């Protein structure tokens, strides 16, 4: 199984704040998910003729997010 680079946390916090009172890690939104959510909104808003179904929108959003993560590396 290969893992996709998720870009790390979208809202990083200092190490000391990364644990909850029970000692577990706090879950958060990855940068990849943040980018995908933003792309999804833009693609859906511009698709006035409903050319895409929800699965296609999600796929395009994550393809866009992956492209944004790659662009950050350059």
Coordinates of C-alpha atoms in Angstrom, one line a residue:
X1 CA 0.0 0.0 0.0
X2 CA 1.4 3.4 -0.9
X3 CA 0.6 6.5 1.1
X4 CA -0.2 9.8 -0.5
X5 CA 1.6 12.9 0.8
X6 CA -1.1 14.8 2.7
X7 CA 1.0 17.9 3.2
X8 CA 0.9 17.7 7.0
X9 CA -1.5 19.5 9.2
X10 CA -3.4 22.5 7.7
X11 CA -3.3 24.3 11.0
X12 CA -0.1 23.2 12.8
X13 CA 0.2 23.7 16.6
X14 CA 3.2 23.5 18.9
X15 CA 4.2 20.0 20.0
X16 CA 3.0 20.6 23.5
X17 CA -0.5 21.3 22.3
X18 CA -0.7 18.2 20.1
X19 CA -1.9 15.9 22.9
X20 CA -5.3 16.0 24.6
X21 CA -5.8 15.5 28.4
X22 CA -6.1 11.7 27.9
X23 CA -2.6 11.6 26.3
X24 CA -3.9 10.9 22.8
X25 CA -3.0 12.8 19.7
X26 CA -5.5 15.5 18.5
X27 CA -6.8 14.7 15.1
X28 CA -6.8 17.5 12.5
X29 CA -7.4 18.4 8.9
X30 CA -4.5 17.7 6.5
X31 CA -3.3 20.3 4.1
X32 CA -4.4 18.0 1.3
X33 CA -8.0 17.8 2.6
X34 CA -8.0 21.6 3.1
X35 CA -6.8 22.2 -0.5
X36 CA -9.4 19.6 -1.8
X37 CA -12.2 21.3 0.1
X38 CA -11.3 24.7 -1.4
X39 CA -11.0 23.2 -4.9
X40 CA -14.3 21.4 -4.5
X41 CA -16.1 24.6 -3.6
X42 CA -14.6 26.4 -6.6
X43 CA -15.3 23.6 -9.1
X44 CA -18.9 23.1 -7.8
X45 CA -19.6 26.9 -7.9
X46 CA -18.4 27.2 -11.5
X47 CA -20.3 24.1 -12.7
X48 CA -23.6 26.0 -13.4
X49 CA -24.6 23.4 -16.0
X50 CA -24.1 20.5 -13.6
X51 CA -21.6 18.8 -15.9
X52 CA -20.1 16.8 -13.0
X53 CA -21.7 14.4 -10.5
X54 CA -20.6 14.4 -6.9
X55 CA -18.0 11.6 -7.4
X56 CA -16.5 13.5 -10.3
X57 CA -16.3 16.7 -8.3
X58 CA -14.6 14.9 -5.4
X59 CA -12.1 13.3 -7.8
X60 CA -11.3 16.6 -9.5
X61 CA -10.9 18.3 -6.1
X62 CA -8.3 15.8 -4.9
X63 CA -6.5 15.9 -8.2
X64 CA -6.3 19.7 -7.8
X65 CA -5.1 19.3 -4.2
X66 CA -2.4 16.9 -5.2
X67 CA -1.3 19.3 -7.9
X68 CA -1.2 22.1 -5.3
X69 CA 1.0 20.0 -3.0
X70 CA 3.4 19.2 -5.9
X71 CA 3.6 22.9 -6.8
X72 CA 4.6 23.7 -3.2
X73 CA 7.6 21.4 -3.5
X74 CA 9.1 23.5 -6.4

